[in-house]
Amino acid sequence: MWLEHPDFIVIVRRIWSSPVVGSPPQVAIYTLRNLKKALKSWNWEVFGDLNSTIARKSAELHSIQLDLSNRGFSDDPFMAEASVHSELDVLLRKQECFYRDRSRVRWLRNGDRNTSFFHASIKRRQYRNTISALSINGVLSEDRPTIRDHIISYYFGLFSSDVSRVGRDLSIVDDVIPSLVTAAENAFLTSVPSADDINDAVFAMDAVSALRTDGFSGSFYQRCCDVVGSDVVLVVHWSYFPNNFLFKISSKILADRLAWVAARIISPQQFGFIPDRHIEDCIALAFDCVNVIQKKCYGGNLAMKIDIRKVFDTLDWSFLCRVLQAFGFSSVFVDWIDGILRSSRLSVLFNGVLEGYLCCSRGVRQDDPLSPLLFGIAEDFLSIFLTRLVGSSQILPISSPRGFSAPTHLLYADDVLIFCRGTQKNLKHIMGTFRDYGDISGQLVN
């Protein structure tokens, strides 16, 4: 709604041109803070209470139309009706835009006025997201503070590293993971992004879903690129900028670069989040394996579907960084990733109110373009480990017809498919593999 108003960009230019002393991130923080205050004041002056204004204009229009119907048509009332009708139409478009943004409905195309639908969507989402009662240790509680404290405690435990895993020997990672990343790829990953790279990253990201705690979404940076673009480049060049859209620009650039490297080094048995690898191929391979599962052989053929519990939330950071080092990523890049992970902060949205402020110590960020790639690289330890066990005949693959080389395992995010002979020896090795993997990575079988 604001972005469409002609005065919006004028206010942004005025605030952004005000002198602020400090490093680029400090300048950006102070300027955004001042801009937020100015926009709030401007919003009240220009838009005010839209619903009340619309009600007044509707009443005024109704009064003019009654006057026209009683007195008959004349030039002055007719011109007044047209003027008020035009003003009301502008207000209704603003109201629709406001409720559309709040409703987060994206599949509906622009066309007829859908304000009532958007308003109903907001109310339905608020009702659906409201927690009025919760079963805590088998006891139903309706006390809001008790429910709030229990939820905060749950997420604090979920995103806190397991104390029993601290100090674990991770040397097995170096034994399993080969060094595959080249010096040229490391130089590419850690090179300073150009202004064009940063601009492309801004416009490639979802403008709405990127909203962060500073209140400025990607649509703001896309609309005001001519005004704020040079400062955005300075901030990205200077440092990471956690917890807002500027941080996501850096993360997006790193993710785009890492995707090229990940596609080359990650095992072909992984299909999730890797460029040019599709779930359809994974399904087709799994279907072929299931079709030959009935082939007679010693021990019989076996297929296992294994699900990892809270896969993105429980990934151990030390394990992830060790895997990155073992693959050959430079210390600079690994330090960047470690810094991004440790900048994570978490608040719980409880009935529309942010509660708690938690420092995470494991897991990867939601809605971060880097997270799927980092998870895929970490999970590749499991894939390579299983492949090595097959190569050393500790796990025997399924018996398949000549000409079909059946995979021993397929991975897609938190889902793992295992295909092997159903012997006791195979099962013991597979159970031991997942137990060892869970001990060092935090990825436990559900």
PDB file of C-alpha atoms in Angstrom, residues 71-289:
ATOM      1  CA  ARG A  71     -34.094  16.943  -6.067  1.00  0.00           C
ATOM      2  CA  GLY A  72     -33.299  15.498  -9.451  1.00  0.00           C
ATOM      3  CA  PHE A  73     -30.049  15.730 -11.383  1.00  0.00           C
ATOM      4  CA  SER A  74     -28.083  18.959 -11.516  1.00  0.00           C
ATOM      5  CA  ASP A  75     -24.470  19.784 -12.306  1.00  0.00           C
ATOM      6  CA  ASP A  76     -23.147  20.557  -8.797  1.00  0.00           C
ATOM      7  CA  PRO A  77     -24.461  17.475  -6.940  1.00  0.00           C
ATOM      8  CA  PHE A  78     -23.553  15.285  -9.918  1.00  0.00           C
ATOM      9  CA  MET A  79     -19.930  16.565  -9.891  1.00  0.00           C
ATOM     10  CA  ALA A  80     -19.794  16.142  -6.093  1.00  0.00           C
ATOM     11  CA  GLU A  81     -20.999  12.538  -6.413  1.00  0.00           C
ATOM     12  CA  ALA A  82     -18.338  11.760  -9.031  1.00  0.00           C
ATOM     13  CA  SER A  83     -15.613  13.327  -6.876  1.00  0.00           C
ATOM     14  CA  VAL A  84     -16.610  11.463  -3.694  1.00  0.00           C
ATOM     15  CA  HIS A  85     -17.071   8.229  -5.642  1.00  0.00           C
ATOM     16  CA  SER A  86     -13.539   8.564  -7.043  1.00  0.00           C
ATOM     17  CA  GLU A  87     -12.085   9.258  -3.581  1.00  0.00           C
ATOM     18  CA  LEU A  88     -13.948   6.267  -2.126  1.00  0.00           C
ATOM     19  CA  ASP A  89     -12.675   4.018  -4.905  1.00  0.00           C
ATOM     20  CA  VAL A  90      -9.070   5.021  -4.124  1.00  0.00           C
ATOM     21  CA  LEU A  91      -9.637   4.314  -0.426  1.00  0.00           C
ATOM     22  CA  LEU A  92     -11.167   0.913  -1.184  1.00  0.00           C
ATOM     23  CA  ARG A  93      -8.173  -0.010  -3.353  1.00  0.00           C
ATOM     24  CA  LYS A  94      -5.864   0.942  -0.482  1.00  0.00           C
ATOM     25  CA  GLN A  95      -7.957  -1.124   1.920  1.00  0.00           C
ATOM     26  CA  GLU A  96      -7.811  -4.122  -0.405  1.00  0.00           C
ATOM     27  CA  CYS A  97      -4.042  -3.766  -0.733  1.00  0.00           C
ATOM     28  CA  PHE A  98      -3.685  -3.529   3.044  1.00  0.00           C
ATOM     29  CA  TYR A  99      -5.722  -6.659   3.740  1.00  0.00           C
ATOM     30  CA  ARG A 100      -4.108  -8.546   0.860  1.00  0.00           C
ATOM     31  CA  ASP A 101      -0.678  -7.940   2.383  1.00  0.00           C
ATOM     32  CA  ARG A 102      -1.863  -9.032   5.815  1.00  0.00           C
ATOM     33  CA  SER A 103      -3.719 -12.108   4.562  1.00  0.00           C
ATOM     34  CA  ARG A 104      -0.618 -13.544   2.822  1.00  0.00           C
ATOM     35  CA  VAL A 105      -2.841 -14.956   0.092  1.00  0.00           C
ATOM     36  CA  ARG A 106      -0.736 -15.183  -3.063  1.00  0.00           C
ATOM     37  CA  TRP A 107      -2.576 -17.525  -5.376  1.00  0.00           C
ATOM     38  CA  LEU A 108      -5.435 -15.105  -6.035  1.00  0.00           C
ATOM     39  CA  ARG A 109      -4.938 -12.927  -9.091  1.00  0.00           C
ATOM     40  CA  ASN A 110      -5.675  -9.218  -9.145  1.00  0.00           C
ATOM     41  CA  GLY A 111      -9.096  -8.413 -10.547  1.00  0.00           C
ATOM     42  CA  ASP A 112     -12.343  -7.931  -8.702  1.00  0.00           C
ATOM     43  CA  ARG A 113     -12.137  -6.322  -5.301  1.00  0.00           C
ATOM     44  CA  ASN A 114     -11.463  -9.123  -2.796  1.00  0.00           C
ATOM     45  CA  THR A 115     -11.215  -7.125   0.450  1.00  0.00           C
ATOM     46  CA  SER A 116     -13.825  -9.195   2.280  1.00  0.00           C
ATOM     47  CA  PHE A 117     -12.085 -12.411   1.247  1.00  0.00           C
ATOM     48  CA  PHE A 118      -8.707 -11.126   2.449  1.00  0.00           C
ATOM     49  CA  HIS A 119     -10.253  -9.973   5.715  1.00  0.00           C
ATOM     50  CA  ALA A 120     -11.829 -13.403   6.223  1.00  0.00           C
ATOM     51  CA  SER A 121      -8.457 -15.029   5.486  1.00  0.00           C
ATOM     52  CA  ILE A 122      -6.803 -12.932   8.195  1.00  0.00           C
ATOM     53  CA  LYS A 123      -9.455 -13.832  10.764  1.00  0.00           C
ATOM     54  CA  ARG A 124      -9.301 -17.506   9.832  1.00  0.00           C
ATOM     55  CA  ARG A 125      -5.501 -17.583  10.128  1.00  0.00           C
ATOM     56  CA  GLN A 126      -5.606 -15.782  13.479  1.00  0.00           C
ATOM     57  CA  TYR A 127      -8.202 -18.238  14.775  1.00  0.00           C
ATOM     58  CA  ARG A 128      -6.243 -21.225  13.481  1.00  0.00           C
ATOM     59  CA  ASN A 129      -2.998 -19.982  15.045  1.00  0.00           C
ATOM     60  CA  THR A 130      -4.515 -19.237  18.456  1.00  0.00           C
ATOM     61  CA  ILE A 131      -3.646 -21.708  21.220  1.00  0.00           C
ATOM     62  CA  SER A 132      -6.341 -21.690  23.893  1.00  0.00           C
ATOM     63  CA  ALA A 133      -5.459 -24.985  25.597  1.00  0.00           C
ATOM     64  CA  LEU A 134      -2.520 -27.392  25.591  1.00  0.00           C
ATOM     65  CA  SER A 135      -1.900 -30.844  27.021  1.00  0.00           C
ATOM     66  CA  ILE A 136       1.213 -30.596  29.217  1.00  0.00           C
ATOM     67  CA  ASN A 137       2.513 -33.918  30.542  1.00  0.00           C
ATOM     68  CA  GLY A 138      -0.925 -35.430  30.061  1.00  0.00           C
ATOM     69  CA  VAL A 139      -2.761 -32.598  31.850  1.00  0.00           C
ATOM     70  CA  LEU A 140      -4.895 -30.171  29.838  1.00  0.00           C
ATOM     71  CA  SER A 141      -3.998 -26.585  30.727  1.00  0.00           C
ATOM     72  CA  GLU A 142      -5.861 -23.417  29.727  1.00  0.00           C
ATOM     73  CA  ASP A 143      -3.622 -21.030  31.680  1.00  0.00           C
ATOM     74  CA  ARG A 144      -1.944 -18.762  29.108  1.00  0.00           C
ATOM     75  CA  PRO A 145       1.295 -18.069  31.082  1.00  0.00           C
ATOM     76  CA  THR A 146       1.733 -21.797  31.765  1.00  0.00           C
ATOM     77  CA  ILE A 147       1.209 -22.656  28.099  1.00  0.00           C
ATOM     78  CA  ARG A 148       3.585 -19.882  27.013  1.00  0.00           C
ATOM     79  CA  ASP A 149       6.357 -20.972  29.399  1.00  0.00           C
ATOM     80  CA  HIS A 150       5.986 -24.613  28.333  1.00  0.00           C
ATOM     81  CA  ILE A 151       6.268 -23.734  24.627  1.00  0.00           C
ATOM     82  CA  ILE A 152       9.317 -21.526  25.195  1.00  0.00           C
ATOM     83  CA  SER A 153      10.944 -24.272  27.275  1.00  0.00           C
ATOM     84  CA  TYR A 154      10.258 -26.835  24.546  1.00  0.00           C
ATOM     85  CA  TYR A 155      11.901 -24.788  21.800  1.00  0.00           C
ATOM     86  CA  PHE A 156      14.791 -23.821  24.055  1.00  0.00           C
ATOM     87  CA  GLY A 157      15.501 -27.526  24.534  1.00  0.00           C
ATOM     88  CA  LEU A 158      15.003 -28.297  20.855  1.00  0.00           C
ATOM     89  CA  PHE A 159      17.501 -25.711  19.615  1.00  0.00           C
ATOM     90  CA  SER A 160      20.055 -26.248  22.408  1.00  0.00           C
ATOM     91  CA  SER A 161      22.915 -28.645  21.726  1.00  0.00           C
ATOM     92  CA  ASP A 162      22.962 -31.955  23.563  1.00  0.00           C
ATOM     93  CA  VAL A 163      25.404 -31.691  26.478  1.00  0.00           C
ATOM     94  CA  SER A 164      26.301 -35.370  26.125  1.00  0.00           C
ATOM     95  CA  ARG A 165      27.524 -34.668  22.578  1.00  0.00           C
ATOM     96  CA  VAL A 166      29.995 -31.950  23.590  1.00  0.00           C
ATOM     97  CA  GLY A 167      33.587 -33.058  23.085  1.00  0.00           C
ATOM     98  CA  ARG A 168      32.694 -35.992  20.835  1.00  0.00           C
ATOM     99  CA  ASP A 169      35.496 -37.316  18.675  1.00  0.00           C
ATOM    100  CA  LEU A 170      34.780 -36.173  15.111  1.00  0.00           C
ATOM    101  CA  SER A 171      37.900 -37.685  13.556  1.00  0.00           C
ATOM    102  CA  ILE A 172      35.721 -40.252  11.772  1.00  0.00           C
ATOM    103  CA  VAL A 173      34.483 -37.387   9.584  1.00  0.00           C
ATOM    104  CA  ASP A 174      37.994 -36.866   8.209  1.00  0.00           C
ATOM    105  CA  ASP A 175      38.302 -40.607   7.545  1.00  0.00           C
ATOM    106  CA  VAL A 176      35.024 -40.809   5.620  1.00  0.00           C
ATOM    107  CA  ILE A 177      34.763 -37.508   3.716  1.00  0.00           C
ATOM    108  CA  PRO A 178      37.148 -36.983   0.767  1.00  0.00           C
ATOM    109  CA  SER A 179      38.628 -33.549   0.047  1.00  0.00           C
ATOM    110  CA  LEU A 180      36.912 -32.489  -3.182  1.00  0.00           C
ATOM    111  CA  VAL A 181      36.669 -28.685  -3.186  1.00  0.00           C
ATOM    112  CA  THR A 182      39.336 -27.082  -5.365  1.00  0.00           C
ATOM    113  CA  ALA A 183      41.309 -23.907  -4.707  1.00  0.00           C
ATOM    114  CA  ALA A 184      39.509 -22.195  -7.589  1.00  0.00           C
ATOM    115  CA  GLU A 185      36.128 -23.048  -6.066  1.00  0.00           C
ATOM    116  CA  ASN A 186      37.230 -21.722  -2.675  1.00  0.00           C
ATOM    117  CA  ALA A 187      38.366 -18.489  -4.302  1.00  0.00           C
ATOM    118  CA  PHE A 188      34.995 -18.227  -6.046  1.00  0.00           C
ATOM    119  CA  LEU A 189      33.074 -18.844  -2.814  1.00  0.00           C
ATOM    120  CA  THR A 190      34.971 -16.229  -0.800  1.00  0.00           C
ATOM    121  CA  SER A 191      35.334 -13.533  -3.467  1.00  0.00           C
ATOM    122  CA  VAL A 192      33.708 -10.167  -2.781  1.00  0.00           C
ATOM    123  CA  PRO A 193      30.353  -9.953  -4.599  1.00  0.00           C
ATOM    124  CA  SER A 194      29.981  -7.227  -7.173  1.00  0.00           C
ATOM    125  CA  ALA A 195      27.220  -4.640  -7.114  1.00  0.00           C
ATOM    126  CA  ASP A 196      25.485  -6.556  -9.915  1.00  0.00           C
ATOM    127  CA  ASP A 197      25.642  -9.791  -7.883  1.00  0.00           C
ATOM    128  CA  ILE A 198      24.026  -8.051  -4.915  1.00  0.00           C
ATOM    129  CA  ASN A 199      21.367  -6.418  -7.084  1.00  0.00           C
ATOM    130  CA  ASP A 200      20.536  -9.753  -8.753  1.00  0.00           C
ATOM    131  CA  ALA A 201      20.230 -11.414  -5.330  1.00  0.00           C
ATOM    132  CA  VAL A 202      17.812  -8.723  -4.105  1.00  0.00           C
ATOM    133  CA  PHE A 203      15.490  -9.092  -7.085  1.00  0.00           C
ATOM    134  CA  ALA A 204      15.717 -12.903  -7.124  1.00  0.00           C
ATOM    135  CA  MET A 205      14.337 -13.238  -3.600  1.00  0.00           C
ATOM    136  CA  ASP A 206      10.689 -13.399  -2.567  1.00  0.00           C
ATOM    137  CA  ALA A 207       9.804  -9.816  -1.714  1.00  0.00           C
ATOM    138  CA  VAL A 208       7.117 -10.687   0.829  1.00  0.00           C
ATOM    139  CA  SER A 209       8.435 -13.747   2.645  1.00  0.00           C
ATOM    140  CA  ALA A 210      11.715 -11.979   3.431  1.00  0.00           C
ATOM    141  CA  LEU A 211      10.082  -9.759   6.084  1.00  0.00           C
ATOM    142  CA  ARG A 212      12.210  -9.697   9.240  1.00  0.00           C
ATOM    143  CA  THR A 213      12.157  -8.130  12.698  1.00  0.00           C
ATOM    144  CA  ASP A 214      13.291  -4.725  11.384  1.00  0.00           C
ATOM    145  CA  GLY A 215       9.969  -4.475   9.530  1.00  0.00           C
ATOM    146  CA  PHE A 216      11.419  -3.953   6.038  1.00  0.00           C
ATOM    147  CA  SER A 217      10.711  -6.625   3.456  1.00  0.00           C
ATOM    148  CA  GLY A 218      12.365  -7.345   0.147  1.00  0.00           C
ATOM    149  CA  SER A 219       9.724  -5.287  -1.653  1.00  0.00           C
ATOM    150  CA  PHE A 220      11.110  -2.166   0.065  1.00  0.00           C
ATOM    151  CA  TYR A 221      14.640  -2.784  -1.233  1.00  0.00           C
ATOM    152  CA  GLN A 222      13.367  -3.658  -4.702  1.00  0.00           C
ATOM    153  CA  ARG A 223      11.185  -0.534  -4.908  1.00  0.00           C
ATOM    154  CA  CYS A 224      13.866   1.786  -3.476  1.00  0.00           C
ATOM    155  CA  CYS A 225      16.870   0.219  -5.167  1.00  0.00           C
ATOM    156  CA  ASP A 226      17.927   3.528  -6.743  1.00  0.00           C
ATOM    157  CA  VAL A 227      17.974   5.224  -3.324  1.00  0.00           C
ATOM    158  CA  VAL A 228      19.340   2.549  -0.974  1.00  0.00           C
ATOM    159  CA  GLY A 229      21.216   0.325  -3.431  1.00  0.00           C
ATOM    160  CA  SER A 230      24.694   1.779  -2.892  1.00  0.00           C
ATOM    161  CA  ASP A 231      24.373   1.518   0.901  1.00  0.00           C
ATOM    162  CA  VAL A 232      23.151  -2.072   0.619  1.00  0.00           C
ATOM    163  CA  VAL A 233      26.271  -2.898  -1.385  1.00  0.00           C
ATOM    164  CA  LEU A 234      28.462  -1.292   1.301  1.00  0.00           C
ATOM    165  CA  VAL A 235      26.756  -3.261   4.081  1.00  0.00           C
ATOM    166  CA  VAL A 236      27.080  -6.581   2.244  1.00  0.00           C
ATOM    167  CA  HIS A 237      30.745  -5.842   1.528  1.00  0.00           C
ATOM    168  CA  TRP A 238      31.366  -4.809   5.134  1.00  0.00           C
ATOM    169  CA  SER A 239      29.893  -7.668   7.096  1.00  0.00           C
ATOM    170  CA  TYR A 240      26.936  -9.883   7.707  1.00  0.00           C
ATOM    171  CA  PHE A 241      23.842  -8.167   8.976  1.00  0.00           C
ATOM    172  CA  PRO A 242      21.863 -10.725  11.000  1.00  0.00           C
ATOM    173  CA  ASN A 243      18.116 -10.956  11.395  1.00  0.00           C
ATOM    174  CA  ASN A 244      16.914  -8.777   8.559  1.00  0.00           C
ATOM    175  CA  PHE A 245      16.683  -8.661   4.784  1.00  0.00           C
ATOM    176  CA  LEU A 246      20.242  -7.398   4.337  1.00  0.00           C
ATOM    177  CA  PHE A 247      21.534 -10.575   5.976  1.00  0.00           C
ATOM    178  CA  LYS A 248      19.471 -12.614   3.541  1.00  0.00           C
ATOM    179  CA  ILE A 249      21.148 -10.871   0.609  1.00  0.00           C
ATOM    180  CA  SER A 250      24.549 -12.147   1.758  1.00  0.00           C
ATOM    181  CA  SER A 251      23.053 -15.563   2.447  1.00  0.00           C
ATOM    182  CA  LYS A 252      21.444 -15.688  -1.003  1.00  0.00           C
ATOM    183  CA  ILE A 253      24.723 -14.820  -2.734  1.00  0.00           C
ATOM    184  CA  LEU A 254      26.585 -17.514  -0.788  1.00  0.00           C
ATOM    185  CA  ALA A 255      23.821 -20.033  -1.500  1.00  0.00           C
ATOM    186  CA  ASP A 256      23.927 -19.375  -5.249  1.00  0.00           C
ATOM    187  CA  ARG A 257      27.682 -19.902  -5.251  1.00  0.00           C
ATOM    188  CA  LEU A 258      27.603 -22.934  -2.975  1.00  0.00           C
ATOM    189  CA  ALA A 259      24.942 -24.608  -5.138  1.00  0.00           C
ATOM    190  CA  TRP A 260      27.413 -24.946  -8.021  1.00  0.00           C
ATOM    191  CA  VAL A 261      29.989 -26.611  -5.782  1.00  0.00           C
ATOM    192  CA  ALA A 262      27.461 -28.787  -3.949  1.00  0.00           C
ATOM    193  CA  ALA A 263      26.093 -30.209  -7.198  1.00  0.00           C
ATOM    194  CA  ARG A 264      29.560 -31.572  -7.991  1.00  0.00           C
ATOM    195  CA  ILE A 265      30.676 -32.913  -4.608  1.00  0.00           C
ATOM    196  CA  ILE A 266      27.457 -34.328  -3.109  1.00  0.00           C
ATOM    197  CA  SER A 267      26.846 -38.024  -3.733  1.00  0.00           C
ATOM    198  CA  PRO A 268      24.453 -38.985  -6.555  1.00  0.00           C
ATOM    199  CA  GLN A 269      22.269 -40.850  -4.033  1.00  0.00           C
ATOM    200  CA  GLN A 270      21.091 -37.477  -2.644  1.00  0.00           C
ATOM    201  CA  PHE A 271      18.225 -35.769  -4.444  1.00  0.00           C
ATOM    202  CA  GLY A 272      16.999 -33.072  -2.073  1.00  0.00           C
ATOM    203  CA  PHE A 273      17.816 -29.365  -2.648  1.00  0.00           C
ATOM    204  CA  ILE A 274      20.625 -30.055  -5.148  1.00  0.00           C
ATOM    205  CA  PRO A 275      20.512 -28.217  -8.504  1.00  0.00           C
ATOM    206  CA  ASP A 276      19.430 -30.399 -11.457  1.00  0.00           C
ATOM    207  CA  ARG A 277      18.376 -33.262  -9.177  1.00  0.00           C
ATOM    208  CA  HIS A 278      14.675 -33.946  -8.987  1.00  0.00           C
ATOM    209  CA  ILE A 279      12.410 -35.942  -6.718  1.00  0.00           C
ATOM    210  CA  GLU A 280      10.896 -37.617  -9.795  1.00  0.00           C
ATOM    211  CA  ASP A 281      14.242 -39.334 -10.479  1.00  0.00           C
ATOM    212  CA  CYS A 282      14.400 -40.455  -6.857  1.00  0.00           C
ATOM    213  CA  ILE A 283      10.873 -41.875  -7.071  1.00  0.00           C
ATOM    214  CA  ALA A 284      11.661 -43.711 -10.314  1.00  0.00           C
ATOM    215  CA  LEU A 285      14.771 -45.336  -8.820  1.00  0.00           C
ATOM    216  CA  ALA A 286      12.885 -46.341  -5.674  1.00  0.00           C
ATOM    217  CA  PHE A 287      10.082 -47.796  -7.816  1.00  0.00           C
ATOM    218  CA  ASP A 288      12.558 -49.895  -9.822  1.00  0.00           C
ATOM    219  CA  CYS A 289      14.144 -51.214  -6.618  1.00  0.00           C
TER     220      CYS A 289
END
